[in-house]
Each structure stands twice: as structure tokens, then as C-alpha cells.
Amino acid sequence: MSVTNDLLNTVLRHAGQEVSRKEFLNLAGRGLAASVAAGTLAACQGKATSGAAATTPTTGTPAAQVDASTTYTTAGGQQVPSSEAVSPPAKVPMAADKPIELEVWKSDVDPKSPPTPTPLPPEHRVGYALVGLGHLTLEELLPAFGACKKSKPVALVSGSPEKLAKVAKQYGIKPTSCYSYADYDKLKDNPEVQAIYIVLPNSMHAEYVIRGAKTGKHILCEKPMANSVRECELMIAACKEAKVKLMIAYRIQYEPYNRLVRDMVRGDKFGKVKYIQAQNSQSSANPNHWRHKKALAGGGALPDIGLYCLNISRFLLGTEPTEVFGYMHSTPGNPLFQEVEELMSWQMRFPNGVLVSAITHYDTHDSRFYRVNAERGWLHLDNGYAYRGQQLTTSHAEGPAKLQNQITIGANNQFAAEMDHFSECILENKPPHTPGEEGLQDQRIMEAIYQSAREGRPVKLPPVSGTDVFRGPEPKVG
Ligand code: NAD
């Protein structure tokens, strides 16, 4: 009894400090690790153990009776010696945001594994109400919560009772936390909801952000922020007045490849950047969808997908454009483009003579890339704005050779990273990295591009001095 209790006391004395697995096993000594593990487990559960009666945690077999020489029958019927259950050395920091460090087995020749995830216990995560159960919510956001460490879905808002019932069952959301649009304001009385995520057609963002702010919950709103500068300003003002945070869901600013390119650009990896080419295009087929109705979508390809070319250029460079020149086209007679543009091609002048040339299209095969051209090399990100599958290539000269390198880094779930960043801002009371002001600036620039395309001349923008002036502090992106 005394040996086990001494060990248990030693473990408990270290509670709140770092206890390595190696130290732990050393303390436990030969043959006692299993009984101490059981004692520790019981201590974690708030139970006292008497040491002598300790059993293995999984089987309930007395520790002393485990016999390493017994055999085990595999699924294929083969008899193999039973393995002894041991835990190899691991460093187990007690702080919630420090990853457990497992025993190393790979050499430095291969890329390092990312740190083990550090999810918060579910009861400490920020609860989200998802408003709108369409493509983005069902295909990406709800599944992404599975990769979140600080965020969980707790409520749903939809106009379809059937969809609400099915999705609530799938994701373990209480029937009492399912709301119609008419009942949206009742989110105010749901203490499990700390954040509202607006995933509705663009024209509805302003109304639902402003009403949402009045519930006292923090607001994450999909891009584009709204359909006009005026709406964006009202949304920012409403959230300020209600003292709630507002973030625009610019997922690519939380995506590791785009962040790496940003760091290379800002670090002059291949000298000064001279110009950027950006393209985001896809193919539409349903003229009745809200994306093809001006009143709901605000515009066509530009605010929906061209926005990524605009936002990434501002993110990479950190500066703001001073002048834009746009060219717009819609094929006459095509029912898809009666109200919104099919094509927008535009140039943006940035400080120091940097030029961005961008194009977006609603009637060509999926193509989403940008290339940053610098003095001594270029960086090309294919699938730059896609949900996944980014491919980064760089090119530069070394002596007589032109080297093209493909760089592979760990991917993340951008939606999970974006939601967890917002949750962290709520938990730690910090401003978001992509606040309402970031969405407002994109809207200002888009309005100037439309004006230029309509009038057939360049349009100047008010000069903005400084770097990253519309962004909040750097997010922690794992
Ligand atoms: P969607 O059409 O698939 O879903 C929209 C939802 O809104 C549906 O559930 C629909 O029933 C509901 N809705 C409520 N009122 C409506 C109305 N009057 N007309 C039409 N639908 C109505 O759209 P989506 O692709 O999920 O896009 C939703 C928002 O998310 C848009 O703002 C879009 O720009 C944005 N989005 C962002 C990304 C991203 O990568 N961040 C990707 C796709 C969409």
C-alpha cells in the first residue's frame, strides 16, 4: 500500500506541472506502472484507491495476473504471442493548449509531423448557431466542426422544418435549439449559443447580422460581407453598439499555403514583388439560383468568386490599391447572365508600382490560381482559393539552371481554422484577424471596379497608408 500511495502522491504533487511519461514510469518502477495508472485514473475521477486492489483500467484483470507469454488469435486464425501493453515515453504538459509530445521515431530526413491536436473539452468550446442550411453549411461547415478544437455547433436556423429535424439528429443538436427564420431573434435566450454564423444569400447578410447583434451574440458572417458599402457600415455600427465581435469568414487567410506565400512575399523571398496574376472561375448552370439574381447576390462572378483574387492580393501585399480598371461582359441571350455579370476582368494598382491583374468567370471550367511575379523568381499557387488541394510551385535561377520547386506543407481544414480563430477571439476577448472593416474595404474596391467597368475608365480609391490596416492581430494557425 505504501509504495503505491507514495507513487500516487508523487503524481498528484506534480499535478499542474509537466510530468513526462518517462519520469512517471521511472517512479512507478518494474511491474507497478499498471496499478499506478489505475490509481491515477481513479484520482482523475475523484475516487480514492487502496492501491492493493488496483486493476488494469481496461480489462479489470488484476495487474499481477497479466501474462505476456499467452497467445492471441488474429482475425485470420493465426496464433501470435500476446504483446505486453506499455506506454512509450511521452511528454504530457498539463496546460490545455500545449500538445502531448509522443516518442520520436522518424529521422530529420523526412518532414516533421505536426503537433498533436489540443482540443478543448466540449463544455469549454464556443457554441455556434448556424443560420442557413445550404451547400456551404451542410457540405463544409458542419463536417468541419469535427476538426475544431474550440468550436461546436449547438443551434440551427432554417426555413425547412424537415431539414432542421434531420440535420439536428445528425449533429446531436437539441430540437429546442432549432429555429425558423421568424424565431431567429429567440437565439437571445439560448445560453448555449455564443456565436452566430450567417450562411445565407448575400443580400440577407446585413439584416441577419444586425438582428443577430441585438441578441448579444458574436457574429461570424460569410463573404461577401454584403451588397453595398452602406450595408457594411451599418453592420459594423450595429455590432459596435451591441458590443459584440464581427468577423468576416475569409477562410483563405487561415489556410497554411496562402499564409506561407504571404510570408515569402513579405520576406522578399525572390526580391520585390512586381505584379500578381489571379484567376478564379467556375461554371454555373441554374439561372433560378439566387447567385443569378442581382437583388439577392449583389453581382455575379465578382462578389462570389472574384472576391478571392481581390482579397488575396491585399492579404499578400498588406497594402491597399489606389486605382482600379475593370472590364465586364455577359453573353447576350444567356439566361444565366440576364441580371449578373458572367466575366469581370480588372487591374489594381498598388503602392510602389505593383500591379494586380485578375479575372473571374462564371462560365468556364473550374480554375483557381494566382502567380506572384517577383524580381528573381515567381510563386504559383494552384487551387489557391479552393477548399483543399493547394499546390505551391516556385521558380528561380541558379547559375545556368532554372529551378522549379514544388513545396508541400501540412494542410488544414480552413473552415475549422477560421471558426476556431473566432472562438479564440471570443474566449480571450481579442479582435478578429478579419473583422468587418476587412469586408468593408473589399466592398469599396468592388464598387469601384463595377463603376470603372460601367464607365470604361480607371477609378481612383482613397489612399490608405500603413500595412494590414483593416486586419486584426495575427491568428494562431496550426
Ligand atoms: P445555398 O444556396 O446553398 O444556401 C443558402 C441557404 O439560404 C439555403 O439553405 C436557403 O434555403 C437559405 N435561404 C434563405 N432564404 C433564402 C432566399 N430568399 N433565397 C435563397 N435561399 C435562401 O448557398 P451557399 O453556397 O451555402 O452560400 C451561402 C453564403 O455562403 C453566401 O453568402 C456565399 O457567398 C457564402 N459561401 C462562402 C463560401 C466560402 O468558401 N467561404 C463558399 C460557398 C458559399
PDB file of N, CA and C and ligand atoms in Angstrom, residues 131-141 157-160 163 181 197-205 208 221-225 249-252 288-291 296-297 303-305 307-308 362 385-387 414-415 418, ligand 1:
ATOM      1  N   VAL A 131     -26.867  29.693 -39.384  1.00  0.00           N
ATOM      2  CA  VAL A 131     -28.072  30.279 -39.973  1.00  0.00           C
ATOM      3  C   VAL A 131     -28.049  30.043 -41.478  1.00  0.00           C
ATOM      4  N   GLY A 132     -28.952  29.160 -41.963  1.00  0.00           N
ATOM      5  CA  GLY A 132     -28.976  28.777 -43.382  1.00  0.00           C
ATOM      6  C   GLY A 132     -28.362  27.399 -43.531  1.00  0.00           C
ATOM      7  N   LEU A 133     -29.166  26.437 -43.995  1.00  0.00           N
ATOM      8  CA  LEU A 133     -28.668  25.056 -44.151  1.00  0.00           C
ATOM      9  C   LEU A 133     -28.559  24.717 -45.633  1.00  0.00           C
ATOM     10  N   GLY A 134     -27.701  25.448 -46.341  1.00  0.00           N
ATOM     11  CA  GLY A 134     -27.496  25.208 -47.769  1.00  0.00           C
ATOM     12  C   GLY A 134     -26.202  24.460 -48.017  1.00  0.00           C
ATOM     13  N   HIS A 135     -25.653  24.645 -49.217  1.00  0.00           N
ATOM     14  CA  HIS A 135     -24.446  23.909 -49.615  1.00  0.00           C
ATOM     15  C   HIS A 135     -23.297  24.095 -48.636  1.00  0.00           C
ATOM     16  N   LEU A 136     -22.969  25.347 -48.350  1.00  0.00           N
ATOM     17  CA  LEU A 136     -21.769  25.565 -47.542  1.00  0.00           C
ATOM     18  C   LEU A 136     -21.932  24.965 -46.138  1.00  0.00           C
ATOM     19  N   THR A 137     -23.078  25.194 -45.519  1.00  0.00           N
ATOM     20  CA  THR A 137     -23.271  24.685 -44.151  1.00  0.00           C
ATOM     21  C   THR A 137     -23.238  23.161 -44.119  1.00  0.00           C
ATOM     22  N   LEU A 138     -23.985  22.534 -45.053  1.00  0.00           N
ATOM     23  CA  LEU A 138     -24.098  21.064 -44.987  1.00  0.00           C
ATOM     24  C   LEU A 138     -22.854  20.358 -45.520  1.00  0.00           C
ATOM     25  N   GLU A 139     -22.239  20.943 -46.563  1.00  0.00           N
ATOM     26  CA  GLU A 139     -21.109  20.233 -47.189  1.00  0.00           C
ATOM     27  C   GLU A 139     -19.780  20.497 -46.496  1.00  0.00           C
ATOM     28  N   GLU A 140     -19.636  21.696 -45.909  1.00  0.00           N
ATOM     29  CA  GLU A 140     -18.324  22.044 -45.356  1.00  0.00           C
ATOM     30  C   GLU A 140     -18.327  22.401 -43.864  1.00  0.00           C
ATOM     31  N   LEU A 141     -19.249  23.297 -43.466  1.00  0.00           N
ATOM     32  CA  LEU A 141     -19.125  23.846 -42.104  1.00  0.00           C
ATOM     33  C   LEU A 141     -19.454  22.812 -41.024  1.00  0.00           C
ATOM     34  N   VAL A 157     -30.670  27.400 -37.683  1.00  0.00           N
ATOM     35  CA  VAL A 157     -31.777  28.261 -38.111  1.00  0.00           C
ATOM     36  C   VAL A 157     -32.034  27.958 -39.589  1.00  0.00           C
ATOM     37  N   SER A 158     -33.276  27.621 -39.928  1.00  0.00           N
ATOM     38  CA  SER A 158     -33.610  27.271 -41.316  1.00  0.00           C
ATOM     39  C   SER A 158     -35.097  27.502 -41.563  1.00  0.00           C
ATOM     40  N   GLY A 159     -35.469  27.623 -42.837  1.00  0.00           N
ATOM     41  CA  GLY A 159     -36.876  27.756 -43.193  1.00  0.00           C
ATOM     42  C   GLY A 159     -37.528  26.399 -43.424  1.00  0.00           C
ATOM     43  N   SER A 160     -36.744  25.322 -43.331  1.00  0.00           N
ATOM     44  CA  SER A 160     -37.287  23.985 -43.626  1.00  0.00           C
ATOM     45  C   SER A 160     -37.315  23.129 -42.359  1.00  0.00           C
ATOM     46  N   LYS A 163     -35.540  19.737 -42.901  1.00  0.00           N
ATOM     47  CA  LYS A 163     -34.075  19.807 -42.896  1.00  0.00           C
ATOM     48  C   LYS A 163     -33.565  20.007 -41.460  1.00  0.00           C
ATOM     49  N   TYR A 181     -36.692  31.110 -39.407  1.00  0.00           N
ATOM     50  CA  TYR A 181     -36.191  32.489 -39.573  1.00  0.00           C
ATOM     51  C   TYR A 181     -37.029  33.462 -38.737  1.00  0.00           C
ATOM     52  N   TYR A 197     -23.341  32.171 -36.925  1.00  0.00           N
ATOM     53  CA  TYR A 197     -22.624  32.128 -38.204  1.00  0.00           C
ATOM     54  C   TYR A 197     -23.657  32.299 -39.313  1.00  0.00           C
ATOM     55  N   ILE A 198     -23.574  33.429 -40.055  1.00  0.00           N
ATOM     56  CA  ILE A 198     -24.548  33.751 -41.112  1.00  0.00           C
ATOM     57  C   ILE A 198     -24.088  33.134 -42.434  1.00  0.00           C
ATOM     58  N   VAL A 199     -24.875  32.186 -42.936  1.00  0.00           N
ATOM     59  CA  VAL A 199     -24.508  31.476 -44.175  1.00  0.00           C
ATOM     60  C   VAL A 199     -25.699  31.530 -45.136  1.00  0.00           C
ATOM     61  N   LEU A 200     -26.161  32.743 -45.382  1.00  0.00           N
ATOM     62  CA  LEU A 200     -27.359  32.996 -46.197  1.00  0.00           C
ATOM     63  C   LEU A 200     -26.963  33.685 -47.503  1.00  0.00           C
ATOM     64  N   PRO A 201     -27.902  33.791 -48.468  1.00  0.00           N
ATOM     65  CA  PRO A 201     -27.604  34.583 -49.669  1.00  0.00           C
ATOM     66  C   PRO A 201     -27.107  35.988 -49.276  1.00  0.00           C
ATOM     67  N   ASN A 202     -26.250  36.549 -50.120  1.00  0.00           N
ATOM     68  CA  ASN A 202     -25.535  37.791 -49.788  1.00  0.00           C
ATOM     69  C   ASN A 202     -26.440  38.937 -49.339  1.00  0.00           C
ATOM     70  N   SER A 203     -27.603  39.070 -49.989  1.00  0.00           N
ATOM     71  CA  SER A 203     -28.474  40.217 -49.665  1.00  0.00           C
ATOM     72  C   SER A 203     -29.043  40.113 -48.254  1.00  0.00           C
ATOM     73  N   MET A 204     -28.983  38.918 -47.653  1.00  0.00           N
ATOM     74  CA  MET A 204     -29.568  38.732 -46.319  1.00  0.00           C
ATOM     75  C   MET A 204     -28.541  38.935 -45.199  1.00  0.00           C
ATOM     76  N   HIS A 205     -27.257  39.086 -45.563  1.00  0.00           N
ATOM     77  CA  HIS A 205     -26.217  39.199 -44.532  1.00  0.00           C
ATOM     78  C   HIS A 205     -26.458  40.399 -43.618  1.00  0.00           C
ATOM     79  N   TYR A 208     -29.427  39.938 -41.162  1.00  0.00           N
ATOM     80  CA  TYR A 208     -29.227  38.915 -40.129  1.00  0.00           C
ATOM     81  C   TYR A 208     -28.066  39.241 -39.199  1.00  0.00           C
ATOM     82  N   CYS A 221     -19.748  36.198 -40.253  1.00  0.00           N
ATOM     83  CA  CYS A 221     -20.601  36.368 -41.435  1.00  0.00           C
ATOM     84  C   CYS A 221     -19.839  35.929 -42.681  1.00  0.00           C
ATOM     85  N   GLU A 222     -20.510  35.184 -43.537  1.00  0.00           N
ATOM     86  CA  GLU A 222     -19.876  34.731 -44.779  1.00  0.00           C
ATOM     87  C   GLU A 222     -19.533  35.917 -45.685  1.00  0.00           C
ATOM     88  N   LYS A 223     -18.598  35.677 -46.600  1.00  0.00           N
ATOM     89  CA  LYS A 223     -18.263  36.647 -47.642  1.00  0.00           C
ATOM     90  C   LYS A 223     -19.232  36.509 -48.798  1.00  0.00           C
ATOM     91  N   PRO A 224     -19.454  37.480 -49.623  1.00  0.00           N
ATOM     92  CA  PRO A 224     -19.065  38.869 -49.418  1.00  0.00           C
ATOM     93  C   PRO A 224     -19.865  39.424 -48.245  1.00  0.00           C
ATOM     94  N   MET A 225     -19.276  40.390 -47.554  1.00  0.00           N
ATOM     95  CA  MET A 225     -19.906  40.872 -46.324  1.00  0.00           C
ATOM     96  C   MET A 225     -21.361  41.302 -46.568  1.00  0.00           C
ATOM     97  N   ALA A 249     -15.853  35.759 -42.843  1.00  0.00           N
ATOM     98  CA  ALA A 249     -15.279  34.412 -42.961  1.00  0.00           C
ATOM     99  C   ALA A 249     -14.337  34.288 -44.168  1.00  0.00           C
ATOM    100  N   TYR A 250     -13.225  34.995 -44.126  1.00  0.00           N
ATOM    101  CA  TYR A 250     -12.222  34.904 -45.194  1.00  0.00           C
ATOM    102  C   TYR A 250     -11.321  33.715 -44.900  1.00  0.00           C
ATOM    103  N   ARG A 251     -11.812  32.512 -45.226  1.00  0.00           N
ATOM    104  CA  ARG A 251     -11.108  31.289 -44.828  1.00  0.00           C
ATOM    105  C   ARG A 251      -9.680  31.207 -45.356  1.00  0.00           C
ATOM    106  N   ILE A 252      -9.427  31.777 -46.577  1.00  0.00           N
ATOM    107  CA  ILE A 252      -8.076  31.599 -47.141  1.00  0.00           C
ATOM    108  C   ILE A 252      -7.010  32.327 -46.329  1.00  0.00           C
ATOM    109  N   ASN A 288     -32.075  30.009 -62.064  1.00  0.00           N
ATOM    110  CA  ASN A 288     -33.025  30.361 -60.994  1.00  0.00           C
ATOM    111  C   ASN A 288     -32.373  30.462 -59.618  1.00  0.00           C
ATOM    112  N   HIS A 289     -31.106  30.050 -59.520  1.00  0.00           N
ATOM    113  CA  HIS A 289     -30.426  30.112 -58.213  1.00  0.00           C
ATOM    114  C   HIS A 289     -30.210  31.571 -57.818  1.00  0.00           C
ATOM    115  N   TRP A 290     -30.186  31.812 -56.480  1.00  0.00           N
ATOM    116  CA  TRP A 290     -30.043  33.201 -56.021  1.00  0.00           C
ATOM    117  C   TRP A 290     -28.762  33.856 -56.542  1.00  0.00           C
ATOM    118  N   ARG A 291     -27.737  33.047 -56.848  1.00  0.00           N
ATOM    119  CA  ARG A 291     -26.464  33.613 -57.325  1.00  0.00           C
ATOM    120  C   ARG A 291     -26.638  34.339 -58.665  1.00  0.00           C
ATOM    121  N   LEU A 296     -30.466  39.441 -54.847  1.00  0.00           N
ATOM    122  CA  LEU A 296     -30.002  38.533 -53.787  1.00  0.00           C
ATOM    123  C   LEU A 296     -28.477  38.431 -53.735  1.00  0.00           C
ATOM    124  N   ALA A 297     -27.858  38.412 -54.919  1.00  0.00           N
ATOM    125  CA  ALA A 297     -26.409  38.165 -54.963  1.00  0.00           C
ATOM    126  C   ALA A 297     -25.588  39.451 -54.975  1.00  0.00           C
ATOM    127  N   PRO A 303     -18.450  39.365 -56.890  1.00  0.00           N
ATOM    128  CA  PRO A 303     -18.570  39.247 -55.428  1.00  0.00           C
ATOM    129  C   PRO A 303     -18.541  37.802 -54.927  1.00  0.00           C
ATOM    130  N   ASP A 304     -18.875  36.842 -55.796  1.00  0.00           N
ATOM    131  CA  ASP A 304     -18.922  35.453 -55.341  1.00  0.00           C
ATOM    132  C   ASP A 304     -17.533  34.824 -55.320  1.00  0.00           C
ATOM    133  N   ILE A 305     -16.829  34.844 -56.451  1.00  0.00           N
ATOM    134  CA  ILE A 305     -15.535  34.142 -56.512  1.00  0.00           C
ATOM    135  C   ILE A 305     -14.370  35.073 -56.861  1.00  0.00           C
ATOM    136  N   LEU A 307     -13.930  37.854 -55.723  1.00  0.00           N
ATOM    137  CA  LEU A 307     -13.551  38.454 -54.436  1.00  0.00           C
ATOM    138  C   LEU A 307     -12.282  37.816 -53.866  1.00  0.00           C
ATOM    139  N   TYR A 308     -12.092  36.510 -54.115  1.00  0.00           N
ATOM    140  CA  TYR A 308     -10.890  35.843 -53.578  1.00  0.00           C
ATOM    141  C   TYR A 308      -9.619  36.419 -54.192  1.00  0.00           C
ATOM    142  N   TYR A 362     -17.934  32.967 -64.716  1.00  0.00           N
ATOM    143  CA  TYR A 362     -18.973  32.051 -64.254  1.00  0.00           C
ATOM    144  C   TYR A 362     -19.317  30.993 -65.301  1.00  0.00           C
ATOM    145  N   TYR A 385      -7.615  29.200 -54.035  1.00  0.00           N
ATOM    146  CA  TYR A 385      -8.824  29.599 -53.278  1.00  0.00           C
ATOM    147  C   TYR A 385      -9.758  28.417 -53.069  1.00  0.00           C
ATOM    148  N   ALA A 386      -9.286  27.211 -53.429  1.00  0.00           N
ATOM    149  CA  ALA A 386     -10.149  26.025 -53.306  1.00  0.00           C
ATOM    150  C   ALA A 386     -10.236  25.592 -51.842  1.00  0.00           C
ATOM    151  N   TYR A 387     -11.214  24.728 -51.550  1.00  0.00           N
ATOM    152  CA  TYR A 387     -11.369  24.239 -50.171  1.00  0.00           C
ATOM    153  C   TYR A 387     -10.178  23.369 -49.765  1.00  0.00           C
ATOM    154  N   GLN A 414      -9.623  24.638 -43.559  1.00  0.00           N
ATOM    155  CA  GLN A 414      -9.677  26.114 -43.458  1.00  0.00           C
ATOM    156  C   GLN A 414     -10.875  26.590 -42.658  1.00  0.00           C
ATOM    157  N   PHE A 415     -11.998  25.890 -42.827  1.00  0.00           N
ATOM    158  CA  PHE A 415     -13.219  26.315 -42.133  1.00  0.00           C
ATOM    159  C   PHE A 415     -13.061  26.121 -40.622  1.00  0.00           C
ATOM    160  N   GLU A 418     -10.714  28.823 -39.340  1.00  0.00           N
ATOM    161  CA  GLU A 418     -11.394  30.132 -39.284  1.00  0.00           C
ATOM    162  C   GLU A 418     -12.349  30.190 -38.079  1.00  0.00           C
TER     163      GLU A 418
HETATM  164  P1  NAD B   1     -27.006  27.939 -50.805  1.00  0.00           P
HETATM  165  O1  NAD B   1     -27.960  28.454 -51.793  1.00  0.00           O
HETATM  166  O2  NAD B   1     -26.526  26.553 -50.941  1.00  0.00           O
HETATM  167  O3  NAD B   1     -27.609  28.083 -49.324  1.00  0.00           O
HETATM  168  C1  NAD B   1     -28.294  29.238 -48.913  1.00  0.00           C
HETATM  169  C2  NAD B   1     -29.261  28.901 -47.805  1.00  0.00           C
HETATM  170  O4  NAD B   1     -30.037  30.056 -47.541  1.00  0.00           O
HETATM  171  C3  NAD B   1     -30.223  27.771 -48.165  1.00  0.00           C
HETATM  172  O5  NAD B   1     -30.377  26.906 -47.081  1.00  0.00           O
HETATM  173  C4  NAD B   1     -31.524  28.512 -48.468  1.00  0.00           C
HETATM  174  O6  NAD B   1     -32.651  27.726 -48.169  1.00  0.00           O
HETATM  175  C5  NAD B   1     -31.419  29.677 -47.495  1.00  0.00           C
HETATM  176  N1  NAD B   1     -32.260  30.811 -47.870  1.00  0.00           N
HETATM  177  C6  NAD B   1     -32.975  31.527 -47.005  1.00  0.00           C
HETATM  178  N2  NAD B   1     -33.650  32.493 -47.635  1.00  0.00           N
HETATM  179  C7  NAD B   1     -33.383  32.366 -48.946  1.00  0.00           C
HETATM  180  C8  NAD B   1     -33.798  33.082 -50.100  1.00  0.00           C
HETATM  181  N3  NAD B   1     -34.611  34.137 -50.024  1.00  0.00           N
HETATM  182  N4  NAD B   1     -33.313  32.669 -51.284  1.00  0.00           N
HETATM  183  C9  NAD B   1     -32.466  31.651 -51.370  1.00  0.00           C
HETATM  184  N5  NAD B   1     -32.030  30.941 -50.297  1.00  0.00           N
HETATM  185  C10 NAD B   1     -32.489  31.297 -49.098  1.00  0.00           C
HETATM  186  O7  NAD B   1     -25.774  28.959 -50.763  1.00  0.00           O
HETATM  187  P2  NAD B   1     -24.330  28.705 -50.194  1.00  0.00           P
HETATM  188  O8  NAD B   1     -23.447  28.290 -51.295  1.00  0.00           O
HETATM  189  O9  NAD B   1     -24.378  27.883 -48.972  1.00  0.00           O
HETATM  190  O10 NAD B   1     -23.902  30.216 -49.836  1.00  0.00           O
HETATM  191  C11 NAD B   1     -24.339  30.865 -48.667  1.00  0.00           C
HETATM  192  C12 NAD B   1     -23.376  32.002 -48.329  1.00  0.00           C
HETATM  193  O11 NAD B   1     -22.093  31.456 -48.102  1.00  0.00           O
HETATM  194  C13 NAD B   1     -23.197  33.032 -49.431  1.00  0.00           C
HETATM  195  O12 NAD B   1     -23.027  34.292 -48.877  1.00  0.00           O
HETATM  196  C14 NAD B   1     -21.919  32.611 -50.123  1.00  0.00           C
HETATM  197  O13 NAD B   1     -21.225  33.672 -50.727  1.00  0.00           O
HETATM  198  C15 NAD B   1     -21.142  32.040 -48.978  1.00  0.00           C
HETATM  199  N6  NAD B   1     -20.193  30.991 -49.395  1.00  0.00           N
HETATM  200  C16 NAD B   1     -18.931  31.040 -48.938  1.00  0.00           C
HETATM  201  C17 NAD B   1     -18.036  30.055 -49.281  1.00  0.00           C
HETATM  202  C18 NAD B   1     -16.650  30.066 -48.706  1.00  0.00           C
HETATM  203  O14 NAD B   1     -15.809  29.318 -49.181  1.00  0.00           O
HETATM  204  N7  NAD B   1     -16.383  30.852 -47.685  1.00  0.00           N
HETATM  205  C19 NAD B   1     -18.414  29.025 -50.128  1.00  0.00           C
HETATM  206  C20 NAD B   1     -19.724  28.990 -50.568  1.00  0.00           C
HETATM  207  C21 NAD B   1     -20.614  29.983 -50.192  1.00  0.00           C
END
